[in-house]
Amino acid sequence: MLEYNSDIHRSHEQAGEVAATSKNAVKNGNPVGGASNQTKDSLEGSVHKKRRRLTDGTDNFFVVDEVQGPIGGLSLTPKIRRTEGGNRWERRLHWSKSPNLEDTKYADWKIHVRLDSNVDDDKRRQTVDHKNSIVTTDATATTETRTTNTVTYSVHRSCLGIHSEYFEKIFLGGFSEHIKGESTVELESPTITLEHFEMVLEYCYTKTVELNPSNAIPILSLSDYFGMETLQNLARNFIRNDMHRICRHDSKVSLNEKSSRLAVYYESSRSMGMQDLEDGILYVCSKEPQILGKGSALANMADADFWCRLWDFRKMHPVPAAHATASVKTWSENLAYFFETHRALVDTKLFRTLTHNDALPIISEKVAILLMEQEEHHCLESIKNNPYIVNSSLGEALSCLQTRCIDALYNTKKGGWQFYTDSKALRGRLRKLSPIVMETILLKTIEFERSGQNVPKPVVSGAGLEFVNGVYTMSGWFQNAMKFSKRGVYEGKLRTLILYRYEEEWWISIVPEDAEEPGRDGDVDIYRVSPSNEWDDCPLPPLNGWVVAQGVQPAPRIHMLSNVD
């Protein structure tokens, strides 16, 4: 019995293809009632959606909706309706890689998926070994000598052709595949597996796909290759939205998870040549150095080119001045840990490039010794002979990096030693560096101690916040006045308190550890005083008149402790 619906048209030539299909069905033992009569209707604009009543050799029969569309074949509406004992049910047609004839009865195309034999990928080899898969494998293949694995899929042209420009051209074009009714696809990338290819097939049949961070890149690559614009947009939007979700300021995703996600995206996009996605990840990383911390997935990538390109992005997209110091210090820590983790990747040229003064003008005290040790390892003599790296114009024998590292360890502007961890960590390490390093640190110590040896020390007392009270020592000069500092515990953390003059007022403030000077937005101003005019030229803080800023009553008072005391 045939039914007609006026929704799809066919040409005279397509009518002939339907007739040929019907004859072949009869020849193969699958009689199609009335199909030969239908082919006589060759009028332009005639309908050709028809319902075929088929038998499977039993008392049962089932009806297939057949559509002979522009690309030919069965099942543009991929459903089978079947009646058994008066009960009717239906199921959708599906691709298959099973050799079972029942599963492939209405398939009209075969796709041979070939896995690259040069890819040593355990996951890929496991994917091939499915139950009922059609797999051809050389039995002698080993990890050292591998041959091509091929899996064959039975599919329906109309399901693939309406979603994929690639398959539509093969089905319609004058290719040898069109005559044979089969084609071959090679999966050459190690990150693309049969599972990903099957997800693409599934989308062609169901228009659904379940994307996650591990499969989004392979699906994007396959959809681009097969010309599946809708699926490609789905994958791109997933990646874009996922990156936005994990990288926004209010994200609750941990740094480790964020780093792992971006590392997966970067390595996949790099292996598939997706430059735009690589650039997007590099931009995100350049703005958030914390995600490349020690032990993170991004830091563990053995990819020197990633760091070179990342440095370029840092230059193109500098961070705001208020956060520049903290950012650069964090980058110095990340770089030192990368050098330590991937020593085999680092040569003199790479070390020079990544530690150049333009890229790292400030070094973190946490890695200053480590970077000097690494510089010694990477041929310090050749580095010192480079006029662009050594401060030769200043008559110094120190390399530029050594100068920055020494300033990080012992900075007269900030108040002597900046190494706030256990001093035992220095033991045995400084002596292994060049003698000039120890000499320079010693001279800086003498200079700093001499400048402040006759300066009285402010003693703060009576403050409502107990950690503010105590003896402050000179730590340099700031705005033509002496600057004093002490350490105290604030909110459970050891912090630096600075007693200093800013413009016309004196302040006692908690200053961020990465701040070069006080008076920034990140300071926590606890107490302040506006001295009288006669105090303007005095480099020492006023003793009285202090009031509460962000602290707690009462305000403190100060008396000076001389060296004689």
mmCIF file with all atom_site columns, C-alpha atoms in Angstrom, residues 333-439:
data_model
loop_
_atom_site.group_PDB
_atom_site.id
_atom_site.type_symbol
_atom_site.label_atom_id
_atom_site.label_alt_id
_atom_site.label_comp_id
_atom_site.label_asym_id
_atom_site.label_entity_id
_atom_site.label_seq_id
_atom_site.pdbx_PDB_ins_code
_atom_site.Cartn_x
_atom_site.Cartn_y
_atom_site.Cartn_z
_atom_site.occupancy
_atom_site.B_iso_or_equiv
_atom_site.pdbx_formal_charge
_atom_site.auth_seq_id
_atom_site.auth_comp_id
_atom_site.auth_asym_id
_atom_site.auth_atom_id
_atom_site.pdbx_PDB_model_num
ATOM 1   C CA . GLU A 1 333 ? 57.479 32.447 40.667 1.00 0.00 ? 333 GLU A CA 1
ATOM 2   C CA . ASN A 1 334 ? 55.621 30.600 37.907 1.00 0.00 ? 334 ASN A CA 1
ATOM 3   C CA . LEU A 1 335 ? 58.590 30.829 35.569 1.00 0.00 ? 335 LEU A CA 1
ATOM 4   C CA . ALA A 1 336 ? 61.076 29.574 38.162 1.00 0.00 ? 336 ALA A CA 1
ATOM 5   C CA . TYR A 1 337 ? 58.893 26.545 38.877 1.00 0.00 ? 337 TYR A CA 1
ATOM 6   C CA . PHE A 1 338 ? 58.523 25.866 35.138 1.00 0.00 ? 338 PHE A CA 1
ATOM 7   C CA . PHE A 1 339 ? 62.316 25.942 34.723 1.00 0.00 ? 339 PHE A CA 1
ATOM 8   C CA . GLU A 1 340 ? 62.687 23.604 37.681 1.00 0.00 ? 340 GLU A CA 1
ATOM 9   C CA . THR A 1 341 ? 60.054 21.145 36.418 1.00 0.00 ? 341 THR A CA 1
ATOM 10  C CA . HIS A 1 342 ? 61.155 21.039 32.770 1.00 0.00 ? 342 HIS A CA 1
ATOM 11  C CA . ARG A 1 343 ? 64.923 21.418 32.895 1.00 0.00 ? 343 ARG A CA 1
ATOM 12  C CA . ALA A 1 344 ? 65.414 19.470 29.669 1.00 0.00 ? 344 ALA A CA 1
ATOM 13  C CA . LEU A 1 345 ? 63.404 22.064 27.725 1.00 0.00 ? 345 LEU A CA 1
ATOM 14  C CA . VAL A 1 346 ? 65.374 25.078 28.928 1.00 0.00 ? 346 VAL A CA 1
ATOM 15  C CA . ASP A 1 347 ? 68.448 26.293 27.089 1.00 0.00 ? 347 ASP A CA 1
ATOM 16  C CA . THR A 1 348 ? 70.411 29.524 27.389 1.00 0.00 ? 348 THR A CA 1
ATOM 17  C CA . LYS A 1 349 ? 68.405 31.309 24.699 1.00 0.00 ? 349 LYS A CA 1
ATOM 18  C CA . LEU A 1 350 ? 65.045 30.468 26.266 1.00 0.00 ? 350 LEU A CA 1
ATOM 19  C CA . PHE A 1 351 ? 66.306 31.401 29.730 1.00 0.00 ? 351 PHE A CA 1
ATOM 20  C CA . ARG A 1 352 ? 67.541 34.783 28.484 1.00 0.00 ? 352 ARG A CA 1
ATOM 21  C CA . THR A 1 353 ? 64.292 35.510 26.692 1.00 0.00 ? 353 THR A CA 1
ATOM 22  C CA . LEU A 1 354 ? 61.945 34.686 29.551 1.00 0.00 ? 354 LEU A CA 1
ATOM 23  C CA . THR A 1 355 ? 64.010 36.326 32.321 1.00 0.00 ? 355 THR A CA 1
ATOM 24  C CA . HIS A 1 356 ? 64.733 39.539 30.430 1.00 0.00 ? 356 HIS A CA 1
ATOM 25  C CA . ASN A 1 357 ? 64.288 42.734 32.413 1.00 0.00 ? 357 ASN A CA 1
ATOM 26  C CA . ASP A 1 358 ? 61.450 43.871 30.155 1.00 0.00 ? 358 ASP A CA 1
ATOM 27  C CA . ALA A 1 359 ? 59.458 40.765 31.035 1.00 0.00 ? 359 ALA A CA 1
ATOM 28  C CA . LEU A 1 360 ? 60.389 40.454 34.728 1.00 0.00 ? 360 LEU A CA 1
ATOM 29  C CA . PRO A 1 361 ? 61.487 43.848 36.096 1.00 0.00 ? 361 PRO A CA 1
ATOM 30  C CA . ILE A 1 362 ? 60.685 42.664 39.626 1.00 0.00 ? 362 ILE A CA 1
ATOM 31  C CA . ILE A 1 363 ? 61.508 39.273 41.115 1.00 0.00 ? 363 ILE A CA 1
ATOM 32  C CA . SER A 1 364 ? 59.690 37.600 43.981 1.00 0.00 ? 364 SER A CA 1
ATOM 33  C CA . GLU A 1 365 ? 61.823 37.014 47.061 1.00 0.00 ? 365 GLU A CA 1
ATOM 34  C CA . LYS A 1 366 ? 60.371 33.488 47.145 1.00 0.00 ? 366 LYS A CA 1
ATOM 35  C CA . VAL A 1 367 ? 62.263 32.427 44.005 1.00 0.00 ? 367 VAL A CA 1
ATOM 36  C CA . ALA A 1 368 ? 65.178 34.893 43.892 1.00 0.00 ? 368 ALA A CA 1
ATOM 37  C CA . ILE A 1 369 ? 67.744 32.317 44.988 1.00 0.00 ? 369 ILE A CA 1
ATOM 38  C CA . LEU A 1 370 ? 66.208 29.634 42.770 1.00 0.00 ? 370 LEU A CA 1
ATOM 39  C CA . LEU A 1 371 ? 66.449 31.855 39.690 1.00 0.00 ? 371 LEU A CA 1
ATOM 40  C CA . MET A 1 372 ? 70.078 32.723 40.454 1.00 0.00 ? 372 MET A CA 1
ATOM 41  C CA . GLU A 1 373 ? 70.829 29.006 40.812 1.00 0.00 ? 373 GLU A CA 1
ATOM 42  C CA . GLN A 1 374 ? 69.148 28.345 37.477 1.00 0.00 ? 374 GLN A CA 1
ATOM 43  C CA . GLU A 1 375 ? 71.111 31.155 35.857 1.00 0.00 ? 375 GLU A CA 1
ATOM 44  C CA . GLU A 1 376 ? 74.345 29.593 37.142 1.00 0.00 ? 376 GLU A CA 1
ATOM 45  C CA . HIS A 1 377 ? 73.235 26.309 35.592 1.00 0.00 ? 377 HIS A CA 1
ATOM 46  C CA . HIS A 1 378 ? 72.518 27.905 32.222 1.00 0.00 ? 378 HIS A CA 1
ATOM 47  C CA . CYS A 1 379 ? 76.042 29.190 31.513 1.00 0.00 ? 379 CYS A CA 1
ATOM 48  C CA . LEU A 1 380 ? 76.289 32.367 33.544 1.00 0.00 ? 380 LEU A CA 1
ATOM 49  C CA . GLU A 1 381 ? 79.537 33.357 31.831 1.00 0.00 ? 381 GLU A CA 1
ATOM 50  C CA . SER A 1 382 ? 77.915 33.536 28.402 1.00 0.00 ? 382 SER A CA 1
ATOM 51  C CA . ILE A 1 383 ? 75.052 35.504 29.911 1.00 0.00 ? 383 ILE A CA 1
ATOM 52  C CA . LYS A 1 384 ? 77.403 37.985 31.587 1.00 0.00 ? 384 LYS A CA 1
ATOM 53  C CA . ASN A 1 385 ? 79.195 38.596 28.295 1.00 0.00 ? 385 ASN A CA 1
ATOM 54  C CA . ASN A 1 386 ? 75.972 39.847 26.742 1.00 0.00 ? 386 ASN A CA 1
ATOM 55  C CA . PRO A 1 387 ? 75.925 43.679 27.047 1.00 0.00 ? 387 PRO A CA 1
ATOM 56  C CA . TYR A 1 388 ? 72.143 43.694 26.947 1.00 0.00 ? 388 TYR A CA 1
ATOM 57  C CA . ILE A 1 389 ? 71.865 41.535 30.048 1.00 0.00 ? 389 ILE A CA 1
ATOM 58  C CA . VAL A 1 390 ? 74.704 42.711 32.295 1.00 0.00 ? 390 VAL A CA 1
ATOM 59  C CA . ASN A 1 391 ? 74.682 46.138 33.969 1.00 0.00 ? 391 ASN A CA 1
ATOM 60  C CA . SER A 1 392 ? 78.049 46.919 32.402 1.00 0.00 ? 392 SER A CA 1
ATOM 61  C CA . SER A 1 393 ? 77.199 50.611 32.072 1.00 0.00 ? 393 SER A CA 1
ATOM 62  C CA . LEU A 1 394 ? 77.069 50.792 35.868 1.00 0.00 ? 394 LEU A CA 1
ATOM 63  C CA . GLY A 1 395 ? 80.406 49.093 36.231 1.00 0.00 ? 395 GLY A CA 1
ATOM 64  C CA . GLU A 1 396 ? 78.832 46.060 37.873 1.00 0.00 ? 396 GLU A CA 1
ATOM 65  C CA . ALA A 1 397 ? 79.922 42.467 37.435 1.00 0.00 ? 397 ALA A CA 1
ATOM 66  C CA . LEU A 1 398 ? 76.467 41.272 38.355 1.00 0.00 ? 398 LEU A CA 1
ATOM 67  C CA . SER A 1 399 ? 74.115 40.057 35.688 1.00 0.00 ? 399 SER A CA 1
ATOM 68  C CA . CYS A 1 400 ? 70.889 41.993 35.338 1.00 0.00 ? 400 CYS A CA 1
ATOM 69  C CA . LEU A 1 401 ? 68.943 39.060 36.763 1.00 0.00 ? 401 LEU A CA 1
ATOM 70  C CA . GLN A 1 402 ? 71.279 38.810 39.759 1.00 0.00 ? 402 GLN A CA 1
ATOM 71  C CA . THR A 1 403 ? 70.726 42.496 40.483 1.00 0.00 ? 403 THR A CA 1
ATOM 72  C CA . ARG A 1 404 ? 66.958 42.046 40.475 1.00 0.00 ? 404 ARG A CA 1
ATOM 73  C CA . CYS A 1 405 ? 67.165 38.922 42.609 1.00 0.00 ? 405 CYS A CA 1
ATOM 74  C CA . ILE A 1 406 ? 69.398 40.623 45.198 1.00 0.00 ? 406 ILE A CA 1
ATOM 75  C CA . ASP A 1 407 ? 66.986 43.556 45.363 1.00 0.00 ? 407 ASP A CA 1
ATOM 76  C CA . ALA A 1 408 ? 64.219 41.042 45.998 1.00 0.00 ? 408 ALA A CA 1
ATOM 77  C CA . LEU A 1 409 ? 66.150 39.477 48.878 1.00 0.00 ? 409 LEU A CA 1
ATOM 78  C CA . TYR A 1 410 ? 67.602 42.604 50.452 1.00 0.00 ? 410 TYR A CA 1
ATOM 79  C CA . ASN A 1 411 ? 65.966 45.888 49.500 1.00 0.00 ? 411 ASN A CA 1
ATOM 80  C CA . THR A 1 412 ? 67.113 49.073 51.232 1.00 0.00 ? 412 THR A CA 1
ATOM 81  C CA . LYS A 1 413 ? 64.015 50.923 49.995 1.00 0.00 ? 413 LYS A CA 1
ATOM 82  C CA . LYS A 1 414 ? 61.684 48.484 51.704 1.00 0.00 ? 414 LYS A CA 1
ATOM 83  C CA . GLY A 1 415 ? 63.690 47.860 54.818 1.00 0.00 ? 415 GLY A CA 1
ATOM 84  C CA . GLY A 1 416 ? 66.422 45.244 54.545 1.00 0.00 ? 416 GLY A CA 1
ATOM 85  C CA . TRP A 1 417 ? 65.764 41.521 54.241 1.00 0.00 ? 417 TRP A CA 1
ATOM 86  C CA . GLN A 1 418 ? 62.590 40.619 52.383 1.00 0.00 ? 418 GLN A CA 1
ATOM 87  C CA . PHE A 1 419 ? 62.978 36.889 52.909 1.00 0.00 ? 419 PHE A CA 1
ATOM 88  C CA . TYR A 1 420 ? 60.190 36.286 55.415 1.00 0.00 ? 420 TYR A CA 1
ATOM 89  C CA . THR A 1 421 ? 60.314 32.497 55.551 1.00 0.00 ? 421 THR A CA 1
ATOM 90  C CA . ASP A 1 422 ? 62.578 30.492 57.844 1.00 0.00 ? 422 ASP A CA 1
ATOM 91  C CA . SER A 1 423 ? 66.147 31.726 57.464 1.00 0.00 ? 423 SER A CA 1
ATOM 92  C CA . LYS A 1 424 ? 67.287 28.101 57.458 1.00 0.00 ? 424 LYS A CA 1
ATOM 93  C CA . ALA A 1 425 ? 66.030 27.948 53.885 1.00 0.00 ? 425 ALA A CA 1
ATOM 94  C CA . LEU A 1 426 ? 69.009 30.126 52.915 1.00 0.00 ? 426 LEU A CA 1
ATOM 95  C CA . ARG A 1 427 ? 71.556 27.867 54.538 1.00 0.00 ? 427 ARG A CA 1
ATOM 96  C CA . GLY A 1 428 ? 73.884 26.168 52.070 1.00 0.00 ? 428 GLY A CA 1
ATOM 97  C CA . ARG A 1 429 ? 72.358 27.864 49.028 1.00 0.00 ? 429 ARG A CA 1
ATOM 98  C CA . LEU A 1 430 ? 73.868 31.354 49.013 1.00 0.00 ? 430 LEU A CA 1
ATOM 99  C CA . ARG A 1 431 ? 77.400 29.968 49.332 1.00 0.00 ? 431 ARG A CA 1
ATOM 100 C CA . LYS A 1 432 ? 76.959 28.086 46.056 1.00 0.00 ? 432 LYS A CA 1
ATOM 101 C CA . LEU A 1 433 ? 76.306 31.289 44.125 1.00 0.00 ? 433 LEU A CA 1
ATOM 102 C CA . SER A 1 434 ? 78.962 33.562 42.663 1.00 0.00 ? 434 SER A CA 1
ATOM 103 C CA . PRO A 1 435 ? 81.036 35.385 45.332 1.00 0.00 ? 435 PRO A CA 1
ATOM 104 C CA . ILE A 1 436 ? 79.888 38.682 43.846 1.00 0.00 ? 436 ILE A CA 1
ATOM 105 C CA . VAL A 1 437 ? 76.353 37.906 45.023 1.00 0.00 ? 437 VAL A CA 1
ATOM 106 C CA . MET A 1 438 ? 77.375 37.484 48.652 1.00 0.00 ? 438 MET A CA 1
ATOM 107 C CA . GLU A 1 439 ? 79.627 40.538 48.454 1.00 0.00 ? 439 GLU A CA 1
#
